[in-house]
mmCIF file of C-alpha atoms in Angstrom:
data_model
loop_
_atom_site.group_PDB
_atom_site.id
_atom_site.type_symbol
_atom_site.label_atom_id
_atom_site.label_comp_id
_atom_site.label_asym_id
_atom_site.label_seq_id
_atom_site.Cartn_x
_atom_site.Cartn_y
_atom_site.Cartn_z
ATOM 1 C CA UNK A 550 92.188 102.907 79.768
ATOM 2 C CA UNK A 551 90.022 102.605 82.807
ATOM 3 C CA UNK A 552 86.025 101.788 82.254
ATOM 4 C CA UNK A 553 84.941 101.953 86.031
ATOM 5 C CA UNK A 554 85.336 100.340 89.319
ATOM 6 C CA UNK A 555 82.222 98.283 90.738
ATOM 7 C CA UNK A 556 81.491 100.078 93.775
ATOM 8 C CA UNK A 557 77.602 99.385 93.923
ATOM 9 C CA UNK A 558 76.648 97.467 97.414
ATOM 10 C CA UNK A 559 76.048 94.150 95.008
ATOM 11 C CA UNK A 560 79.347 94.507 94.086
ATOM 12 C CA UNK A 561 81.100 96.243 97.294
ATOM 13 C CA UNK A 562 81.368 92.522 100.251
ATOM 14 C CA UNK A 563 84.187 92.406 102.847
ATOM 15 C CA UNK A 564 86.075 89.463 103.241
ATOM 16 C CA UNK A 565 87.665 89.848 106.804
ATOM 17 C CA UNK A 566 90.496 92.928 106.056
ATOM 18 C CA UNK A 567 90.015 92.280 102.328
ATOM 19 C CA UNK A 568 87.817 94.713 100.451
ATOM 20 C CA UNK A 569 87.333 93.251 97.143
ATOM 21 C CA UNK A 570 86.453 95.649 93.960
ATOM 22 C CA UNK A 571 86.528 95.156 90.163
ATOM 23 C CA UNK A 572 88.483 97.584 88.284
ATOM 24 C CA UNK A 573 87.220 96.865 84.674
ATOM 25 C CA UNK A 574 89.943 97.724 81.878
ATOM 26 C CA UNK A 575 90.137 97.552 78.215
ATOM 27 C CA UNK A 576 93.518 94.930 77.597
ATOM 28 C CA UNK A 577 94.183 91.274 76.402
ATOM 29 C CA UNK A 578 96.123 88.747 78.385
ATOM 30 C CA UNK A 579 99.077 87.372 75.961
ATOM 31 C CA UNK A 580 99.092 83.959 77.075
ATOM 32 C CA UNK A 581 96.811 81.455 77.853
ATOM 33 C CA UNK A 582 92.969 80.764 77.815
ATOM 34 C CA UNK A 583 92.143 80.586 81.134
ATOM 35 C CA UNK A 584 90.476 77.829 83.047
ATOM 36 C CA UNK A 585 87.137 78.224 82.494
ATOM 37 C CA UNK A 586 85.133 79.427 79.175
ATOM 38 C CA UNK A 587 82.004 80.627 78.547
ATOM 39 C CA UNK A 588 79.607 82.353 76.011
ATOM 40 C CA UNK A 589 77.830 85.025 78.244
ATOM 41 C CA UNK A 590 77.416 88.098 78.632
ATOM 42 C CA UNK A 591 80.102 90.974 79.685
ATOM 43 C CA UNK A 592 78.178 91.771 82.567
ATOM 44 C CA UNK A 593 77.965 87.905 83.635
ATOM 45 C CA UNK A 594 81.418 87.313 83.051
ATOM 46 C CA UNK A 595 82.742 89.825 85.477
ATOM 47 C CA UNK A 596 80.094 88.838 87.863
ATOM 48 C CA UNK A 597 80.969 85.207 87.894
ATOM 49 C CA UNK A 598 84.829 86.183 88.043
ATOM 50 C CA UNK A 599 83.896 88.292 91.418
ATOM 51 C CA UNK A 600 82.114 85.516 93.290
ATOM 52 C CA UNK A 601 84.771 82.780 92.083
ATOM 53 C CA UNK A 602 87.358 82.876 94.983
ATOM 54 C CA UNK A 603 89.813 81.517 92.278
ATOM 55 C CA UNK A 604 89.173 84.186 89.991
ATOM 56 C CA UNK A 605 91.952 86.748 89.991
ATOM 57 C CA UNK A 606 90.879 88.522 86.581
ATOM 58 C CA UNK A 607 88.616 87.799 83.839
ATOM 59 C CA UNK A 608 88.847 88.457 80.217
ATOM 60 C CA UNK A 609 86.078 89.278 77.727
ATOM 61 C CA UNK A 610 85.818 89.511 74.175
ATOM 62 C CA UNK A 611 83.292 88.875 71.465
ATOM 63 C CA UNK A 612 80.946 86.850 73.800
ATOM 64 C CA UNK A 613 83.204 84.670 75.051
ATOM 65 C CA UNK A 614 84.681 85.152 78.749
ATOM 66 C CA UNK A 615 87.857 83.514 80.266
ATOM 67 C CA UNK A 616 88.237 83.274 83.627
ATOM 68 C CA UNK A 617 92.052 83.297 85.033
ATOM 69 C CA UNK A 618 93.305 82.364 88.568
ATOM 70 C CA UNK A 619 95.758 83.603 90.693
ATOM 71 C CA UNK A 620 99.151 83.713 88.758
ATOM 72 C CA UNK A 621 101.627 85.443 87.115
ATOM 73 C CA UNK A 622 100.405 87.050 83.903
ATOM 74 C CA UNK A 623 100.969 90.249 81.157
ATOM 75 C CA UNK A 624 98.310 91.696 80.258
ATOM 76 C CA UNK A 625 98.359 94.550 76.735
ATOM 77 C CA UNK A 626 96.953 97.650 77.418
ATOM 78 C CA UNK A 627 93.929 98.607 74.628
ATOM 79 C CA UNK A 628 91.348 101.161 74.404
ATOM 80 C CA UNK A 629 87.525 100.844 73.911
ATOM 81 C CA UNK A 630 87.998 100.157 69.685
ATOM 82 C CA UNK A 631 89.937 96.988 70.413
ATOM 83 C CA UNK A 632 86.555 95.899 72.346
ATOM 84 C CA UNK A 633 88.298 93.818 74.651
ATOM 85 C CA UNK A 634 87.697 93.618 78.242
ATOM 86 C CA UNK A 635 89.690 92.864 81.684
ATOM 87 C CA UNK A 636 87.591 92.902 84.779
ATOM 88 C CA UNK A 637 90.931 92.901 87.571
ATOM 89 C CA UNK A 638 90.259 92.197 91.817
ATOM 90 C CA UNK A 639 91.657 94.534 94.357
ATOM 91 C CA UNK A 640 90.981 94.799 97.589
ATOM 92 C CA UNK A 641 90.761 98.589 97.634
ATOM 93 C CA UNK A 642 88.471 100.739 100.033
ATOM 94 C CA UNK A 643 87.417 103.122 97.356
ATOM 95 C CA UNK A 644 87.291 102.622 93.381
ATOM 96 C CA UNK A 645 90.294 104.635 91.512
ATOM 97 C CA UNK A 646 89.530 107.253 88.986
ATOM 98 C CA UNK A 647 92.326 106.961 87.444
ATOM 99 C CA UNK A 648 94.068 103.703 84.853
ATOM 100 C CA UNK A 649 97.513 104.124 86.959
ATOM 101 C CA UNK A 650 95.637 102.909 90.453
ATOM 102 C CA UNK A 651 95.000 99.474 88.870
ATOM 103 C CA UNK A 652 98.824 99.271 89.700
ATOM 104 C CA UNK A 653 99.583 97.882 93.591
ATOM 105 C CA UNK A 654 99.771 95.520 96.099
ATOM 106 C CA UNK A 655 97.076 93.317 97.729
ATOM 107 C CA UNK A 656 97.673 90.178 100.220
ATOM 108 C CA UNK A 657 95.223 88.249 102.156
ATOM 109 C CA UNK A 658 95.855 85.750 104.630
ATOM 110 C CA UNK A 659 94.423 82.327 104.686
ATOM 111 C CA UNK A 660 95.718 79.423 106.810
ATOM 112 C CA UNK A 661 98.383 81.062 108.614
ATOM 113 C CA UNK A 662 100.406 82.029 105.094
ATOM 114 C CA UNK A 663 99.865 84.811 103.217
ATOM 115 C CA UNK A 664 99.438 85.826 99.743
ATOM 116 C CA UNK A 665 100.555 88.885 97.860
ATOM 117 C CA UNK A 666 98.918 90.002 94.598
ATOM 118 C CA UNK A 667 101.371 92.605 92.306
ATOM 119 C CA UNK A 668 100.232 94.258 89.232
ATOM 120 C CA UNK A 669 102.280 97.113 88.182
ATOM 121 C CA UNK A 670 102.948 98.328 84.385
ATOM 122 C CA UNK A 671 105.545 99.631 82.004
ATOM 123 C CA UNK A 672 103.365 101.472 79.722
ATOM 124 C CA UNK A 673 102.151 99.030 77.663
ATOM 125 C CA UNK A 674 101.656 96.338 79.674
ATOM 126 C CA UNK A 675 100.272 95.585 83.419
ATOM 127 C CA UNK A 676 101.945 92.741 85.091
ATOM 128 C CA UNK A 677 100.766 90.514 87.251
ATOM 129 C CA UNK A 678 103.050 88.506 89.833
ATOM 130 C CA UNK A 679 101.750 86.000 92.516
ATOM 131 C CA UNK A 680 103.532 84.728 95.117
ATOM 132 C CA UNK A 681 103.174 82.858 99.098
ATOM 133 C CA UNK A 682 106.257 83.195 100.479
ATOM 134 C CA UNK A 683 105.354 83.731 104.028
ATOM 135 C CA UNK A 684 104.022 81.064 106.242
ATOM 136 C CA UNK A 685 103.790 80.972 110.188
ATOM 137 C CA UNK A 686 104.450 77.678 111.867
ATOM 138 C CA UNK A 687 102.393 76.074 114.760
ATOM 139 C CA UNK A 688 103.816 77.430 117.498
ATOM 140 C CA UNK A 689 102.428 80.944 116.461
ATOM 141 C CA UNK A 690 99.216 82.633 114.317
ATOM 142 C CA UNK A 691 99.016 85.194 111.355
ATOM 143 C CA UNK A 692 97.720 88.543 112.100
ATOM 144 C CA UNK A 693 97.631 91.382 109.936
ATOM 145 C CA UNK A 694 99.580 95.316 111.096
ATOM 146 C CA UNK A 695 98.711 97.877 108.352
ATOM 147 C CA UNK A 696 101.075 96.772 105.718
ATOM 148 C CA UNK A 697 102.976 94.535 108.068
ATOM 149 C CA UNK A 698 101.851 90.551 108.644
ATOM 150 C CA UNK A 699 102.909 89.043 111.380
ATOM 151 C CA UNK A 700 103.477 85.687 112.985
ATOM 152 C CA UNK A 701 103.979 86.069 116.847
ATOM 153 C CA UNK A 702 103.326 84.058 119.698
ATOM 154 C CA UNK A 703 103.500 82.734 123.260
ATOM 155 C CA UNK A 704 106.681 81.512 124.711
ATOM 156 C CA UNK A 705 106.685 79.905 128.097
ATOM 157 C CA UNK A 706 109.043 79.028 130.803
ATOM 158 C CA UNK A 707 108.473 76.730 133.606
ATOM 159 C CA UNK A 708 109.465 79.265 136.806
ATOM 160 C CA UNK A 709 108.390 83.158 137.375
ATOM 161 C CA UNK A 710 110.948 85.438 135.982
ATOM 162 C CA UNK A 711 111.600 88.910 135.576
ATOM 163 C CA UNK A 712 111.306 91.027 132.335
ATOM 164 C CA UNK A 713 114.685 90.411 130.911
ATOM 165 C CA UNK A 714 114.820 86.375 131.442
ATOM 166 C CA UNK A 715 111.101 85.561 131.131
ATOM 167 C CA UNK A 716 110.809 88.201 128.113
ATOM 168 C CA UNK A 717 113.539 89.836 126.074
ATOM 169 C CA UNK A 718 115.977 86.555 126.526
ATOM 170 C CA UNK A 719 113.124 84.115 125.728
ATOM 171 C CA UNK A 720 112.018 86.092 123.040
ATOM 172 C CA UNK A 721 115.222 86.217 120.909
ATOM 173 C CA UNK A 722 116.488 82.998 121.360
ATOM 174 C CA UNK A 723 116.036 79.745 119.567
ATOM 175 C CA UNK A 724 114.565 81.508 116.188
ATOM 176 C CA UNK A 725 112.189 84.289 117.396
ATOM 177 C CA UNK A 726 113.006 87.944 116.686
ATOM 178 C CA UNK A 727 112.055 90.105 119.492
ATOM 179 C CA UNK A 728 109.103 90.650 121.859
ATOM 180 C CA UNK A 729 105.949 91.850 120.539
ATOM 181 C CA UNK A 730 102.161 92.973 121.937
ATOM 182 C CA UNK A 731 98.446 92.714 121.456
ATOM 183 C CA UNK A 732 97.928 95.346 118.318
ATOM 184 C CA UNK A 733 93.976 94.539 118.571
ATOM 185 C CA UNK A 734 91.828 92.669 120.954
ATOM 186 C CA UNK A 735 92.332 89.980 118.406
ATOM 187 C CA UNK A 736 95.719 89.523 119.441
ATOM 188 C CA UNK A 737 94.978 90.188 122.954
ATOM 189 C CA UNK A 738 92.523 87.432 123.012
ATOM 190 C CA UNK A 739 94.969 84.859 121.499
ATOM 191 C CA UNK A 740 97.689 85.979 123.700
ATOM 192 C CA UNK A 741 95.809 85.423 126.813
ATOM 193 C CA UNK A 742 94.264 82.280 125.822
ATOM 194 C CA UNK A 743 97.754 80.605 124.915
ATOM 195 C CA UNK A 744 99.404 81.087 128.885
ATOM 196 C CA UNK A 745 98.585 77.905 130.142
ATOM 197 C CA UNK A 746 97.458 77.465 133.862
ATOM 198 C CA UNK A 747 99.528 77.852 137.141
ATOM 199 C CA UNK A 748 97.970 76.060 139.946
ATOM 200 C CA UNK A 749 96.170 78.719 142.369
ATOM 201 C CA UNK A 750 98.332 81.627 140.620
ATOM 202 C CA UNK A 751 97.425 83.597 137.805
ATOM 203 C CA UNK A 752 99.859 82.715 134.912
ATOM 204 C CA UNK A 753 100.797 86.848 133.390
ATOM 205 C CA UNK A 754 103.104 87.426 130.377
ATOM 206 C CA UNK A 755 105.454 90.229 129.370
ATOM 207 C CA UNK A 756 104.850 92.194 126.401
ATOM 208 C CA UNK A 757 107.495 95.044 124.599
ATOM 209 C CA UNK A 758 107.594 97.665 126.293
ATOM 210 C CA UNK A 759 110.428 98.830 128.820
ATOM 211 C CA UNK A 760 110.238 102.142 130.143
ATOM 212 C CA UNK A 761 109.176 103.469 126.934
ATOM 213 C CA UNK A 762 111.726 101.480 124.784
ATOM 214 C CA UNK A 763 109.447 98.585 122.066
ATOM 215 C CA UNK A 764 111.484 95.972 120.215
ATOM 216 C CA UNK A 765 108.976 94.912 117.570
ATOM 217 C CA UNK A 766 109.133 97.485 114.747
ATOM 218 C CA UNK A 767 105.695 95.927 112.942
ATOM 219 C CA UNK A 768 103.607 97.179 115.949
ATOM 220 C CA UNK A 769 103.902 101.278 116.141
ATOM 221 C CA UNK A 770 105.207 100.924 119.449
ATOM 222 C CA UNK A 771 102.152 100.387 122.302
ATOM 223 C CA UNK A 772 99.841 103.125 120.144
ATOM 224 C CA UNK A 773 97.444 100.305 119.324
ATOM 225 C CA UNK A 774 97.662 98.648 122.924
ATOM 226 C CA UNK A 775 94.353 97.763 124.326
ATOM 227 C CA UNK A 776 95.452 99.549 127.617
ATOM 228 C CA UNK A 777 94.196 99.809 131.112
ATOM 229 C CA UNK A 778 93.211 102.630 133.659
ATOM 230 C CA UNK A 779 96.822 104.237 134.398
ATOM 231 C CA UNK A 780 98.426 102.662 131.819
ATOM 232 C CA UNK A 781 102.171 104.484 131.315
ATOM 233 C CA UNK A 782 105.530 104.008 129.822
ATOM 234 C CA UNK A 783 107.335 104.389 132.937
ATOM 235 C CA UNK A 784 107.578 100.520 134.196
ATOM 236 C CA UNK A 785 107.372 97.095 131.989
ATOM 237 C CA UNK A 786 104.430 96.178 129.748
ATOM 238 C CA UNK A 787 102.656 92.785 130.775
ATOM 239 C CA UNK A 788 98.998 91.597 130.600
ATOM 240 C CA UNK A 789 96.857 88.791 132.281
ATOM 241 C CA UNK A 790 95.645 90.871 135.702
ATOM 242 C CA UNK A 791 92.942 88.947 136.638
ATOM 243 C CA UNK A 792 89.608 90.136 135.432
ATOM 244 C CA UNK A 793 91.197 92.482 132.941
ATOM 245 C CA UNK A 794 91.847 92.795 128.941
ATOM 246 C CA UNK A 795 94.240 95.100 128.851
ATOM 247 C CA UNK A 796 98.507 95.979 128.601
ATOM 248 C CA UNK A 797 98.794 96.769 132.582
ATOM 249 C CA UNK A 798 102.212 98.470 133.545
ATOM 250 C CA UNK A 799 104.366 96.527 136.510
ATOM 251 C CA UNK A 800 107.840 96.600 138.369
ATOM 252 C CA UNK A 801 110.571 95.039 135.600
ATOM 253 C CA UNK A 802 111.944 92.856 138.334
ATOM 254 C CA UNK A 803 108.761 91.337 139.325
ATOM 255 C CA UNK A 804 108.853 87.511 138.848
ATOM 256 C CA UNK A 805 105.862 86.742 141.435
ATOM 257 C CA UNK A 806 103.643 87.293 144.291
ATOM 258 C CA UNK A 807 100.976 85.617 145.997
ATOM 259 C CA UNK A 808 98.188 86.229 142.771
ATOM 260 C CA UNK A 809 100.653 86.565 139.589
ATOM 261 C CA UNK A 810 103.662 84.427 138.098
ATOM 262 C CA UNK A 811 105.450 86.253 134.924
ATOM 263 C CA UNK A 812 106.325 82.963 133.114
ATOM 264 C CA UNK A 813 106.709 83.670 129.559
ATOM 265 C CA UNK A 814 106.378 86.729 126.833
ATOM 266 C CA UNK A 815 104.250 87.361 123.504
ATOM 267 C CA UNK A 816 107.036 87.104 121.084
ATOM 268 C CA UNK A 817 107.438 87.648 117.120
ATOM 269 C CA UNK A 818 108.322 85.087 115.137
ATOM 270 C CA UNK A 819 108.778 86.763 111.731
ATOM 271 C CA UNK A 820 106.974 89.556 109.682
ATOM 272 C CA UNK A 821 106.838 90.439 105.914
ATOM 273 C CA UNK A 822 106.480 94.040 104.358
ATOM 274 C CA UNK A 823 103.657 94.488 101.771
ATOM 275 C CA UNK A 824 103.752 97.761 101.082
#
């Protein structure tokens, strides 16, 4: 049975794309004690499970609150006579009003890996499973798509190649998937920064997108491109014109000119599903 979700501005802080809420349920966990113990109040408890970034759910009863961290746990589903109390995190945008949206899926990302939170139920039980399964390496960074994380990044050759060579070839070879682009300034930004320097020419990169045809299924093809003046699908995809953040469109067999070298692609590495 649901009590309420926090949703007051005290409770209601955004932790980059995380939007952390309390979903406060009557239930007993079936094993364990916790890690930390205390004689408070119910009020205290849940607030002190909130602000404790290792605090996945806490667990009140007859003044004394447990405090559990991320992990995999069950979790008996009581009503209000049992007097026993779960205070749960999601990241949600909006409280539920019903018991059944405790149930889902929430992942963060911290350190390049990212971490997915499960609770679902059978009725009598909710279920908690914790995993990190997906890590990016250092030749690329962790961004979030919607429900799609991402590890992409900048490959490089050391000559000024057309699209195929200096992009789809590089980018499936030796472990990467496909080619990729910027799906927020964000990515733009570390894109750009990561093309090295080319003497007196302006190092540019390839990104997916070949007369209208995009490799990378995490990215909704070029919809969230940050895109210049002109931008269309009828050419190849590439940024890094000088003086502008933005997916520019060019001639597919351009490898240089007197301003530009194409020397490398944005590329993905790997992605993982979370919805």
């Amino acid at each position: 049975m649901l009590i309420f979700c926090l949703l007051s501005l005290f409770f209601t802080v955004s932790n980059g794309q995380n939007y952390q809420k309390l979903v406060l349920v009557y239930g007993e966990p079936t094993v364990g004690n916790g890690y930390s113990t205390h004689e408070i109040s119910w009020e205290q408890c849940y607030s002190m499970c909130y602000w404790d970034e290792n605090c996945s759910f806490s667990y009140y009863y007859s003044s004394q609150c447990s405090l559990y961290q991320y992990g995999n746990y069950s979790i008996k589903q009581l009503t209000s006579s049992d007097e026993k109390l779960i205070a749960v995190k999601r990241n949600l945008t909006t409280c539920p009003s019903k018991t059944v949206q405790i149930v889902g899926t929430d992942s963060y990302g911290d350190n390049d890996t990212v971490y997915i939170n499960r609770i679902t139920s059978d009725g009598t039980f909710w279920n908690i499973t914790y995993s990190s399964t997906f890590q990016c390496d250092n030749e690329t960074k962790l961004f979030q798509r919607g429900n799609y994380w991402v590890c992409v990044g900048v490959r490089l050759i050391d000559y000024c190649a057309n699209y195929t060579v200096a992009g789809v070839n590089l980018c499936s070879s030796d472990g990467w998937m496909s080619m990729t682009g910027p799906y927020s300034r964000d990515e733009l930004n570390y894109f750009l920064a990561n093309r090295g320097t080319l003497g007196w020419r302006t190092p540019t990169l390839w990104v997916d997108g070949m007369g209208g045809q995009f490799m990378d299924v995490t990215q909704n093809k070029d919809t969230n491109y940050p895109k210049c003046g002109g931008y269309s699908r009828n050419d190849c995809a590439y940024i890094g014109y000088n003086g502008y953040n933005c997916v520019a469109q060019g001639f597919c067999y351009w490898t240089s000119d007197n301003t530009y070298c194409w020397r490398g692609a944005t590329c993905l590495r790997g992605y993982v599903d979370v919805s």
